Coordinates of C-alpha atoms in Angstrom, one line a residue:
Chain A
M5 CA 0.0 -0.1 0.0
Q6 CA 2.8 2.2 0.7
F7 CA 4.4 1.6 -2.5
W8 CA 1.1 2.9 -4.4
N9 CA 1.1 5.9 -2.3
Y10 CA 4.5 6.8 -3.3
L11 CA 3.7 6.2 -6.7
I12 CA 0.9 8.2 -6.9
I13 CA 2.6 11.0 -5.2
R14 CA 5.5 10.8 -7.8
L15 CA 3.2 10.7 -10.7
I16 CA 1.4 13.5 -9.7
Q17 CA 4.9 15.5 -9.2
A18 CA 5.9 14.5 -12.8
V19 CA 2.6 16.0 -14.3
F20 CA 3.2 19.1 -12.1
V21 CA 6.7 19.4 -13.6
T22 CA 5.6 19.1 -17.1
L23 CA 2.8 21.3 -16.6
L24 CA 5.4 24.1 -15.4
V25 CA 7.8 23.6 -18.0
V26 CA 5.1 24.1 -20.5
T27 CA 3.8 27.3 -18.8
I28 CA 7.0 28.7 -18.7
V29 CA 7.3 28.1 -22.6
F30 CA 4.0 29.3 -23.4
F31 CA 4.5 32.7 -21.6
V32 CA 8.0 33.3 -22.8
S33 CA 7.2 32.6 -26.4
R34 CA 4.0 34.7 -26.5
S35 CA 5.4 37.5 -24.4
V36 CA 8.1 38.5 -27.4
G37 CA 7.4 36.6 -30.5
N38 CA 5.5 38.2 -33.8
P39 CA 4.0 35.3 -35.8
E40 CA 2.5 37.5 -38.3
E41 CA 5.9 39.3 -39.0
T42 CA 7.5 35.9 -39.8
M43 CA 4.9 34.0 -41.1
L44 CA 3.3 36.2 -43.8
P45 CA 5.0 37.4 -46.9
P46 CA 6.6 40.6 -45.9
L47 CA 5.9 42.9 -49.0
T48 CA 2.4 42.2 -50.0
T49 CA 0.9 42.0 -46.8
T50 CA -1.3 44.7 -45.5
T51 CA -2.2 45.8 -41.9
E52 CA -5.8 44.5 -42.2
D53 CA -4.2 41.1 -43.2
K54 CA -2.0 41.0 -40.3
E55 CA -5.0 41.9 -38.1
R56 CA -7.3 39.1 -39.8
F57 CA -4.2 36.7 -39.1
R58 CA -3.9 37.6 -35.6
E59 CA -7.9 37.5 -35.2
L60 CA -7.7 33.8 -36.7
L61 CA -5.1 32.6 -34.3
G62 CA -6.7 34.1 -31.2
L63 CA -3.6 36.1 -30.4
N64 CA -5.8 39.4 -29.9
D65 CA -6.9 37.7 -26.8
P66 CA -5.7 38.4 -23.5
L67 CA -2.8 36.3 -22.5
Y68 CA -4.8 34.4 -19.7
V69 CA -7.6 33.5 -22.0
Q70 CA -5.2 32.3 -24.6
Y71 CA -3.6 30.2 -21.8
G72 CA -7.0 29.1 -20.5
N73 CA -8.0 27.8 -24.0
F74 CA -4.5 25.9 -24.3
L75 CA -5.0 23.8 -20.9
L76 CA -8.6 23.2 -21.9
D77 CA -7.7 21.7 -24.9
L78 CA -4.8 20.1 -23.4
V79 CA -7.0 18.5 -20.8
Q80 CA -9.0 17.0 -23.9
G81 CA -6.1 15.5 -25.4
D82 CA -5.9 18.1 -28.2
F83 CA -2.4 19.5 -28.4
G84 CA -3.0 22.1 -30.7
T85 CA -2.7 22.6 -34.4
S86 CA 0.1 23.6 -36.2
W87 CA 0.4 27.1 -37.9
R88 CA 2.1 26.0 -41.1
G89 CA 1.6 23.1 -43.1
G90 CA -2.0 23.4 -44.0
G91 CA -3.0 23.0 -40.3
T92 CA -1.9 19.4 -39.4
S93 CA -2.2 18.1 -36.0
T94 CA 0.9 18.8 -34.0
L95 CA 0.9 15.5 -32.3
D96 CA 0.8 13.6 -35.8
S97 CA 4.1 15.3 -37.0
I98 CA 5.5 15.0 -33.7
G99 CA 4.9 11.2 -33.4
D100 CA 7.6 10.0 -36.1
R101 CA 10.1 12.7 -34.9
A102 CA 9.7 11.4 -31.4
L103 CA 10.5 7.8 -32.4
N104 CA 13.6 8.9 -34.1
T105 CA 15.0 10.7 -31.0
L106 CA 14.1 7.8 -28.9
E107 CA 16.0 5.4 -31.1
L108 CA 19.0 7.9 -30.9
G109 CA 18.8 8.3 -27.1
V110 CA 18.5 4.5 -26.6
A111 CA 21.2 3.7 -29.2
G112 CA 23.5 6.2 -27.0
V113 CA 22.8 4.7 -23.7
V114 CA 23.2 1.3 -25.1
F115 CA 26.6 2.0 -26.6
A116 CA 27.5 3.8 -23.1
I117 CA 26.6 0.8 -21.2
V118 CA 27.7 -1.8 -23.5
L119 CA 31.1 -0.5 -23.4
A120 CA 31.4 1.1 -19.8
V121 CA 30.4 -1.4 -17.7
P122 CA 32.6 -4.4 -18.9
L123 CA 35.6 -1.7 -19.2
G124 CA 34.9 -0.5 -15.7
I125 CA 34.9 -4.1 -14.0
I126 CA 38.1 -5.1 -15.7
A127 CA 39.9 -1.8 -15.1
A128 CA 38.9 -2.4 -11.4
L129 CA 39.9 -6.0 -11.2
K130 CA 43.0 -5.5 -13.2
R131 CA 44.1 -2.0 -11.4
G132 CA 47.2 -0.4 -12.1
T133 CA 47.9 -2.5 -15.1
S134 CA 47.9 -1.2 -18.7
V135 CA 44.1 -1.9 -19.1
D136 CA 43.3 0.4 -16.3
W137 CA 45.3 3.1 -17.4
L138 CA 43.8 3.2 -21.0
A139 CA 40.4 3.1 -19.4
R140 CA 41.3 6.2 -17.1
F141 CA 43.0 7.9 -20.3
V142 CA 40.0 7.4 -22.2
A143 CA 37.8 8.5 -19.3
V144 CA 39.8 12.0 -18.7
V145 CA 39.8 12.6 -22.6
G146 CA 36.3 11.8 -23.4
Q147 CA 35.0 13.7 -20.4
A148 CA 36.8 16.9 -21.9
T149 CA 35.7 16.2 -25.7
P150 CA 33.0 18.6 -27.0
S151 CA 30.3 16.3 -28.4
F152 CA 29.5 18.3 -31.4
W153 CA 33.3 18.7 -32.4
L154 CA 33.7 14.8 -32.1
G155 CA 30.5 14.3 -34.2
L156 CA 32.0 16.7 -37.1
M157 CA 35.4 15.0 -36.9
M158 CA 33.6 11.5 -37.1
I159 CA 31.5 12.7 -40.0
F160 CA 34.8 13.9 -41.6
F161 CA 36.9 10.7 -41.2
F162 CA 34.5 7.9 -41.2
A163 CA 31.6 9.3 -43.8
V164 CA 33.5 11.7 -46.2
E165 CA 37.1 10.3 -46.3
L166 CA 36.2 6.5 -45.6
G167 CA 32.6 6.3 -47.0
W168 CA 31.6 3.8 -44.5
F169 CA 28.8 5.6 -42.9
P170 CA 26.1 8.3 -44.3
T171 CA 27.0 12.0 -43.4
G172 CA 23.7 12.7 -41.7
G173 CA 20.0 12.0 -42.0
A174 CA 18.3 8.8 -41.0
K175 CA 17.7 7.1 -44.2
E176 CA 20.1 4.1 -43.9
G177 CA 18.9 2.6 -41.0
F178 CA 21.4 0.9 -38.5
R179 CA 24.3 2.5 -40.4
S180 CA 23.0 6.0 -40.1
L181 CA 22.5 5.5 -36.3
I182 CA 26.2 4.4 -35.3
L183 CA 27.9 7.8 -35.6
P184 CA 25.4 9.9 -34.0
A185 CA 25.0 7.4 -31.2
I186 CA 28.7 7.2 -30.4
A187 CA 29.0 11.1 -30.3
L188 CA 25.8 11.3 -27.9
G189 CA 26.9 8.4 -25.7
L190 CA 30.6 9.1 -25.2
F191 CA 30.2 11.5 -22.1
E192 CA 27.7 9.2 -20.3
M193 CA 30.0 6.1 -21.0
V194 CA 32.8 7.6 -19.4
A195 CA 30.6 8.9 -16.6
I196 CA 29.2 5.2 -16.2
M197 CA 32.7 3.7 -16.6
R198 CA 34.2 5.8 -13.6
L199 CA 31.3 4.8 -11.5
T200 CA 31.5 1.1 -12.4
R201 CA 35.3 1.1 -11.8
S202 CA 35.1 3.1 -8.3
G203 CA 32.2 0.9 -7.2
M204 CA 33.9 -2.3 -7.9
I205 CA 37.2 -1.3 -6.2
E206 CA 35.0 -0.5 -3.2
V207 CA 33.0 -3.6 -3.1
M208 CA 36.1 -5.8 -3.7
D209 CA 37.6 -4.5 -0.6
T210 CA 34.6 -5.2 1.8
D211 CA 34.1 -7.8 4.5
F212 CA 31.5 -9.8 2.7
V213 CA 33.6 -10.4 -0.4
R214 CA 36.4 -11.6 1.9
T215 CA 34.0 -13.8 3.6
A216 CA 32.9 -15.1 0.2
R217 CA 36.4 -15.9 -0.8
A218 CA 36.9 -17.5 2.5
K219 CA 34.0 -19.8 2.2
G220 CA 35.7 -21.1 -1.0
L221 CA 33.4 -19.8 -3.5
S222 CA 35.1 -19.8 -7.0
E223 CA 36.7 -16.4 -8.0
R224 CA 33.8 -16.0 -10.7
T225 CA 30.9 -16.3 -8.2
V226 CA 32.6 -13.8 -6.1
I227 CA 33.2 -11.1 -8.9
W228 CA 29.7 -11.6 -10.3
R229 CA 27.3 -12.4 -7.4
H230 CA 28.9 -10.4 -4.9
G231 CA 31.1 -7.8 -6.7
V232 CA 29.2 -6.7 -9.9
R233 CA 25.5 -6.9 -8.4
H234 CA 26.7 -4.2 -5.8
A235 CA 28.9 -2.2 -8.0
L236 CA 26.1 -1.5 -10.6
L237 CA 23.5 -0.2 -7.9
P238 CA 24.8 3.6 -8.3
V239 CA 25.1 3.1 -12.1
V240 CA 21.3 2.3 -12.0
T241 CA 20.7 5.6 -10.5
M242 CA 23.2 7.3 -12.8
L243 CA 21.3 5.9 -15.8
G244 CA 18.3 7.6 -14.9
L245 CA 20.0 11.0 -15.0
S246 CA 21.9 9.9 -18.0
L247 CA 18.6 9.2 -19.8
G248 CA 17.4 12.5 -19.0
R249 CA 20.6 14.5 -20.2
L250 CA 20.7 12.3 -23.1
I251 CA 17.4 13.2 -24.4
G252 CA 18.2 17.0 -23.9
G253 CA 21.8 16.3 -25.4
T254 CA 20.2 14.8 -28.5
V255 CA 19.1 18.5 -29.7
I256 CA 22.7 19.3 -30.5
I257 CA 23.6 15.9 -31.9
E258 CA 20.6 16.0 -34.1
M259 CA 22.0 19.4 -35.6
V260 CA 25.3 18.3 -36.3
F261 CA 23.8 14.7 -37.9
A262 CA 20.9 16.3 -39.7
W263 CA 18.7 13.5 -37.6
P264 CA 15.1 14.2 -38.1
G265 CA 14.1 14.0 -34.2
V266 CA 12.2 16.3 -31.9
G267 CA 15.1 18.4 -31.0
R268 CA 15.4 19.6 -34.5
L269 CA 11.6 20.0 -35.0
I270 CA 11.7 22.0 -32.0
I271 CA 14.5 24.3 -33.1
D272 CA 13.0 24.8 -36.5
S273 CA 9.7 25.6 -35.1
I274 CA 11.0 28.4 -32.8
L275 CA 12.8 30.0 -35.6
K276 CA 9.6 29.9 -37.5
N277 CA 7.6 31.2 -34.7
D278 CA 5.0 27.9 -34.9
F279 CA 4.0 28.4 -31.0
P280 CA 1.6 25.4 -31.0
M281 CA 4.2 23.2 -32.4
V282 CA 6.9 24.0 -30.0
Q283 CA 4.5 23.7 -27.2
A284 CA 3.4 20.3 -27.9
A285 CA 7.0 19.2 -28.8
I286 CA 8.3 20.6 -25.6
I287 CA 5.3 18.8 -23.6
V288 CA 6.2 15.5 -25.2
L289 CA 10.1 16.2 -24.3
A290 CA 9.5 17.2 -20.6
A291 CA 6.9 14.6 -20.0
S292 CA 9.3 11.8 -21.4
I293 CA 12.2 13.3 -19.1
A294 CA 10.0 13.2 -16.0
L295 CA 8.9 9.7 -16.7
V296 CA 12.1 8.5 -17.3
N297 CA 13.1 9.9 -13.9
L298 CA 10.0 8.4 -12.2
V299 CA 10.8 5.0 -13.7
V300 CA 14.2 5.1 -12.4
D301 CA 13.2 6.1 -8.8
V302 CA 10.7 3.4 -8.8
S303 CA 13.0 0.5 -10.2
Y304 CA 15.6 1.5 -7.7
R305 CA 13.2 0.6 -5.0
F306 CA 12.9 -3.0 -6.3
I307 CA 16.6 -3.1 -6.6
D308 CA 17.7 -1.9 -3.5
P309 CA 15.6 -3.3 -0.6
R310 CA 17.4 -0.4 1.9
I311 CA 15.5 2.1 0.0
R312 CA 12.3 0.5 0.4
A313 CA 12.7 0.3 3.9
G314 CA 13.4 4.0 4.5
A315 CA 10.9 6.9 4.0
V316 CA 10.0 8.4 0.9
Chain B
M27 CA 72.1 -1.1 12.9
A28 CA 71.7 2.4 13.4
Q29 CA 73.2 3.1 10.0
S30 CA 70.8 0.9 8.3
T31 CA 67.9 2.4 10.0
T32 CA 69.0 5.7 8.9
A33 CA 69.1 4.2 5.4
T34 CA 65.7 3.1 5.1
L35 CA 64.6 6.3 6.6
E36 CA 66.2 8.3 3.8
L37 CA 64.8 6.1 1.1
Q38 CA 61.5 6.3 2.5
L39 CA 62.0 10.3 2.7
R40 CA 63.4 10.3 -0.8
R41 CA 60.3 8.2 -2.1
R42 CA 57.9 10.5 -0.4
R43 CA 59.4 13.6 -1.7
Q44 CA 59.2 12.0 -5.2
I45 CA 55.6 11.3 -4.8
R46 CA 54.8 14.8 -3.8
W47 CA 56.9 16.1 -6.5
Q48 CA 54.8 14.1 -8.9
R49 CA 51.6 15.3 -7.5
W50 CA 52.8 19.0 -7.8
L51 CA 53.7 18.2 -11.5
G52 CA 50.2 17.0 -12.2
L53 CA 49.0 20.1 -10.6
S54 CA 51.3 22.6 -11.9
V55 CA 50.7 21.7 -15.9
P56 CA 47.0 22.5 -15.5
V57 CA 47.6 25.3 -13.5
L58 CA 50.1 26.5 -16.1
I59 CA 47.6 26.1 -19.0
A60 CA 45.0 28.2 -16.9
L61 CA 47.3 30.8 -16.6
V62 CA 48.3 31.0 -20.3
V63 CA 44.6 31.2 -20.9
I64 CA 43.5 33.8 -18.5
V65 CA 46.5 35.9 -19.7
S66 CA 45.8 35.6 -23.4
G67 CA 42.1 36.4 -22.7
L68 CA 42.9 39.6 -20.6
L69 CA 45.6 40.7 -23.2
A70 CA 44.2 39.7 -26.3
D71 CA 44.3 43.1 -27.5
V72 CA 48.0 43.3 -26.9
L73 CA 49.1 40.0 -28.0
Q74 CA 47.0 39.8 -31.3
T75 CA 48.9 40.0 -34.6
H76 CA 45.9 41.2 -36.7
D77 CA 42.2 42.4 -35.9
P78 CA 40.4 39.2 -35.1
E79 CA 37.5 40.1 -37.6
F80 CA 39.5 41.7 -40.3
I81 CA 38.7 39.8 -43.7
D82 CA 41.4 39.3 -46.2
L83 CA 40.2 37.4 -49.1
A84 CA 43.6 37.2 -50.5
A85 CA 44.9 35.2 -47.6
R86 CA 42.1 32.9 -47.5
L87 CA 42.9 29.5 -45.8
S88 CA 46.7 30.1 -45.8
P89 CA 48.1 27.0 -43.5
P90 CA 49.8 27.4 -40.0
V91 CA 53.6 27.9 -39.9
F92 CA 54.2 24.4 -39.0
D93 CA 52.3 23.0 -42.0
G94 CA 54.0 25.1 -44.7
G95 CA 52.9 28.6 -43.8
T96 CA 54.3 31.8 -43.2
W97 CA 54.8 33.8 -39.9
A98 CA 52.4 36.4 -41.1
H99 CA 49.6 34.1 -39.9
P100 CA 51.3 31.8 -37.4
L101 CA 48.2 29.4 -37.0
G102 CA 46.8 30.0 -40.5
T103 CA 43.7 31.8 -41.4
D104 CA 40.0 30.8 -42.0
E105 CA 37.9 30.8 -45.0
L106 CA 37.6 34.4 -44.9
G107 CA 41.4 35.1 -44.3
R108 CA 41.0 36.0 -40.9
D109 CA 43.8 35.3 -38.5
I110 CA 43.1 32.1 -36.4
Y111 CA 45.8 33.0 -33.8
S112 CA 44.0 36.3 -33.0
R113 CA 40.6 34.9 -33.1
L114 CA 41.7 32.1 -30.4
L115 CA 42.8 34.9 -28.1
H116 CA 39.7 36.7 -28.3
G117 CA 37.7 33.6 -28.1
A118 CA 39.5 32.9 -24.8
R119 CA 38.5 36.2 -23.7
V120 CA 34.6 35.3 -24.4
S121 CA 35.0 32.1 -22.4
L122 CA 36.7 34.0 -19.6
I123 CA 34.1 36.7 -19.3
V124 CA 31.5 33.9 -19.4
V125 CA 33.1 31.7 -16.6
A126 CA 33.9 34.7 -14.5
I127 CA 30.2 35.6 -14.3
V128 CA 28.4 32.4 -14.7
V129 CA 30.6 30.1 -12.2
P130 CA 30.4 32.4 -9.1
G131 CA 26.8 33.6 -10.0
A132 CA 25.5 30.2 -10.1
A133 CA 27.6 29.0 -7.1
L134 CA 26.0 32.1 -5.0
F135 CA 22.4 31.5 -6.1
G136 CA 22.5 27.6 -6.0
T137 CA 24.1 27.5 -2.7
L138 CA 21.6 29.9 -1.1
I139 CA 18.6 27.7 -2.5
G140 CA 20.3 24.9 -1.4
L141 CA 21.0 26.2 2.1
V142 CA 17.5 27.5 2.7
S143 CA 15.6 24.2 1.4
G144 CA 17.9 22.0 3.3
W145 CA 17.2 23.9 6.5
A146 CA 13.8 24.6 6.0
G147 CA 12.8 21.4 4.8
G148 CA 9.1 20.4 4.7
M149 CA 7.2 22.6 2.2
T150 CA 9.5 25.1 1.3
G151 CA 12.2 22.4 0.9
Q152 CA 9.8 20.4 -1.5
I153 CA 8.8 23.3 -3.7
L154 CA 12.4 24.6 -4.2
M155 CA 13.3 20.8 -5.0
R156 CA 10.6 20.8 -7.8
I157 CA 12.1 23.9 -9.2
V158 CA 15.2 22.1 -9.7
D159 CA 13.1 19.2 -11.3
V160 CA 11.8 21.8 -13.7
Q161 CA 15.0 22.9 -14.5
L162 CA 16.3 19.3 -15.2
A163 CA 13.1 18.5 -17.7
L164 CA 13.7 21.4 -19.8
P165 CA 16.6 21.0 -22.0
A166 CA 18.8 24.3 -21.7
I167 CA 19.7 24.3 -25.3
L168 CA 16.1 24.4 -26.5
F169 CA 15.7 27.2 -24.0
A170 CA 18.8 29.1 -25.5
V171 CA 17.4 28.7 -28.9
L172 CA 14.1 30.0 -27.8
M173 CA 15.5 33.2 -26.2
A174 CA 17.9 33.8 -29.1
S175 CA 15.0 33.7 -31.7
L176 CA 13.1 36.3 -29.4
V177 CA 15.9 38.7 -28.4
G178 CA 18.5 37.8 -30.8
P179 CA 21.7 36.1 -29.8
S180 CA 24.0 38.0 -27.5
L181 CA 26.6 37.6 -24.8
T182 CA 24.1 38.4 -22.1
N183 CA 21.9 35.8 -23.3
V184 CA 24.8 33.1 -23.2
I185 CA 25.3 34.3 -19.4
V186 CA 22.1 34.0 -18.3
I187 CA 21.3 30.7 -20.1
L188 CA 24.0 29.3 -18.3
L189 CA 23.2 30.7 -15.2
I190 CA 19.7 28.8 -15.6
W191 CA 21.5 25.8 -16.5
T192 CA 24.2 25.3 -14.0
W193 CA 23.0 26.7 -10.4
P194 CA 20.8 23.4 -9.6
S195 CA 23.9 21.2 -9.2
Y196 CA 25.1 23.3 -6.2
S197 CA 21.9 23.3 -4.7
R198 CA 21.5 19.6 -4.7
L199 CA 24.7 18.9 -3.1
V200 CA 24.4 21.7 -0.7
R201 CA 20.9 20.6 0.5
A202 CA 22.3 16.6 0.9
D203 CA 25.1 18.2 2.9
V204 CA 22.8 20.5 5.0
L205 CA 20.0 17.8 5.5
S206 CA 22.9 15.7 7.3
L207 CA 24.3 18.7 9.0
R208 CA 21.4 19.9 10.7
E209 CA 21.0 16.7 12.8
R210 CA 24.7 17.3 14.3
D211 CA 25.3 18.0 18.0
F212 CA 27.0 21.4 17.3
V213 CA 24.0 22.7 15.2
T214 CA 21.3 21.3 17.7
A215 CA 23.4 23.0 20.5
S216 CA 23.4 26.2 18.9
R217 CA 19.9 26.0 18.1
S218 CA 18.9 25.4 21.7
V219 CA 20.7 28.3 22.9
G220 CA 18.5 30.2 20.9
A221 CA 20.6 31.0 17.6
G222 CA 18.4 32.2 14.6
P223 CA 18.3 30.3 11.2
W224 CA 20.4 33.1 9.6
W225 CA 23.4 32.8 12.2
I226 CA 23.4 29.0 12.1
M227 CA 23.4 29.1 8.1
R228 CA 26.4 31.7 8.1
K229 CA 28.2 30.4 11.1
H230 CA 27.6 26.8 11.2
L231 CA 26.5 25.4 7.7
L232 CA 28.2 27.6 5.0
P233 CA 31.7 26.9 6.4
N234 CA 30.9 23.1 6.3
V235 CA 29.6 23.1 2.6
L236 CA 32.4 25.5 1.5
N237 CA 34.8 22.6 0.4
T238 CA 31.9 21.2 -1.7
I239 CA 31.3 24.3 -3.3
V240 CA 34.7 25.1 -4.1
I241 CA 35.2 21.7 -5.9
I242 CA 32.1 22.0 -7.8
M243 CA 33.0 25.3 -9.0
T244 CA 36.3 23.8 -10.4
L245 CA 34.6 21.2 -12.3
E246 CA 32.0 23.4 -13.6
V247 CA 34.4 25.5 -15.3
A248 CA 35.0 23.0 -18.2
L249 CA 31.1 22.4 -18.4
V250 CA 30.7 26.0 -18.8
V251 CA 33.3 26.5 -21.1
L252 CA 32.0 23.6 -23.3
A253 CA 28.2 24.9 -23.0
E254 CA 29.1 28.2 -24.4
A255 CA 31.0 26.8 -27.2
A256 CA 27.9 24.5 -27.9
L257 CA 25.4 27.3 -27.9
S258 CA 27.8 29.6 -30.3
F259 CA 28.2 26.5 -32.5
L260 CA 24.4 26.5 -32.8
S261 CA 24.6 29.9 -33.5
V262 CA 22.4 31.1 -30.5
G263 CA 25.5 31.9 -28.6
V264 CA 27.7 35.1 -29.2
P265 CA 26.4 37.1 -31.9
P266 CA 28.1 37.0 -35.5
G267 CA 31.2 39.1 -35.6
T268 CA 32.5 38.2 -32.1
S269 CA 35.4 35.4 -31.9
S270 CA 34.1 32.4 -30.0
W271 CA 35.7 28.9 -30.3
G272 CA 32.3 27.2 -30.9
R273 CA 31.8 29.9 -33.6
M274 CA 35.1 29.2 -35.2
I275 CA 34.2 25.4 -35.3
S276 CA 31.0 26.0 -36.7
E277 CA 32.4 28.3 -39.6
G278 CA 35.4 25.7 -40.1
R279 CA 33.1 23.3 -40.9
D280 CA 32.5 24.2 -44.4
T281 CA 36.2 24.0 -45.4
M282 CA 36.6 20.9 -43.4
N283 CA 37.7 18.8 -46.2
V284 CA 40.5 21.2 -48.0
A285 CA 41.7 22.8 -44.7
W286 CA 42.0 21.0 -41.2
W287 CA 43.4 24.0 -39.1
P288 CA 40.2 26.1 -39.1
I289 CA 38.2 23.3 -37.1
W290 CA 41.0 21.6 -35.5
L291 CA 42.6 24.4 -33.9
P292 CA 39.7 25.7 -31.9
G293 CA 38.5 22.1 -31.3
L294 CA 42.1 21.2 -29.7
T295 CA 42.0 24.3 -27.5
L296 CA 38.5 23.3 -26.3
L297 CA 39.5 20.0 -25.6
I298 CA 42.8 21.0 -23.8
I299 CA 41.0 23.8 -21.6
S300 CA 38.1 21.6 -20.4
L301 CA 40.7 18.7 -19.7
T302 CA 42.6 21.4 -17.8
G303 CA 39.3 22.3 -15.7
N304 CA 38.4 18.7 -15.1
L305 CA 42.2 17.8 -14.0
M306 CA 42.1 20.7 -11.5
G307 CA 38.9 19.9 -10.1
D308 CA 39.9 16.1 -9.7
W309 CA 43.1 17.3 -8.0
L310 CA 41.3 19.5 -5.7
R311 CA 38.5 17.0 -5.0
D312 CA 41.2 14.3 -3.8
A313 CA 42.9 17.0 -1.7
L314 CA 39.7 18.4 -0.1
D315 CA 37.1 15.7 -0.1
P316 CA 37.4 12.1 -1.4
R317 CA 33.9 11.5 -0.4
L318 CA 32.9 13.5 -3.5
R319 CA 34.5 11.1 -5.9
N320 CA 31.5 9.8 -7.6
V321 CA 29.6 13.0 -8.1
R322 CA 29.9 13.4 -12.0

């Protein structure tokens, strides 16, 4: 029962956070943007046209009326209609884009984990050897490399010079996913690897690992059942933060690799003053970040019983 | 007997001296690089060989001196013939200004919020922490694009965005520290003799979280430099006509396959600077507070 209470409270918090983000975007964009200046042809448009345009979009209503209408539509599942492209529903255009961003984000996380966890474990077990040094070198340099610069360099070497991968876009399926996923995931990979390494070193030094060895368990059992399982606990927490950061980080990677995701959609829509599209896309983005954080917090309670015993 | 003891002692002393020497070397290289950056940022006008924005199409894409170029342009020129060495200097100045305002500003604000929310607890603490959540759910880059499209790209914009972007990391750690400090004896004792909340924050809490704050500040330097570059790269950072490393990378993109230097030199500069920041932060953290080793 206590669990359900906790879940409901967290859900309400997630909705609240999303709503607040959208509210900020709503008011900031409307208080300064002038859609009739950017969306109508500049020379042939008369003042009456501009007035009709504003009236049509409801921009002449007071701000709080606009905001009220927006919220009313939202609770009815209507995320608004794009002001461009012949009045398509914003949610339709976001659907595909969101899937692309999700694909990129998941690929980034998978790349990070698959490389980071084994490397971290090996580096910890073979502390002080060349493997450890290599891992630490990769960590220090990787953490300092700007992701957009790395992306450009990879495009230059692997796409332009060697021709192994496409230079951008998402048309070639898996092949076009590899470079952006690496550029996106490198920073998180380094963070996860450092965490795995230090966690592993700490755990292998504890009494219960010594006991396990004294009991005569095989080294493999000691490492996997006693060591890795404990070392990975903080990694799971970290993963939640990583996912949130990755979703934000996709924006710049999407720009570098011309990846058709939500981030680029938002930037394009902001530049064209397409407010409904910006709002809807940011709702989707903020809600998914809030949801990811929620899932991580909840799953952590299952993995680590000590947290379940404590208070919320 | 006595002699051999002296000998081992001397050996130990020598080894200890050697370790200390290595440790200082590990710190002095980053400090030296940081000094070079600060000096070149401050004295950019004196050290420059050309006006960083002067366009000289006759000299466009001339290579750096170690790749067959001349001393007229020591690090070569970009696709508009602008001198890369002078542009790097002025880029250092932009980064310096941003770091000098954003890092202390975010530290001040974040610490204040962290102190208050940790000490007050309950409703106030919850509300303040939800604000942190909001900031986490709003990708800062999107906010930067929004602001740039509304009021035009500017240095002020970059600074405001980065302040919004970075303060929560201070708040969270300070709050965590305060939550455990407030139950400690010296704090409860102070309370029981009637100390007010501000007095306790100033005299008991702040001195105890100062280490944490200084360490995060050092580690944030690299983050802020990279973030400024990312914003300028997306052309929502510093306005056109200002030298910034991120902007230089974005401009060098078009000539990437005929000239390596316009994109490699600012990229490498960025890498070295953020490497320096991280190394100094790590060193400081190990020296002051090993507990924080897993922060990032």
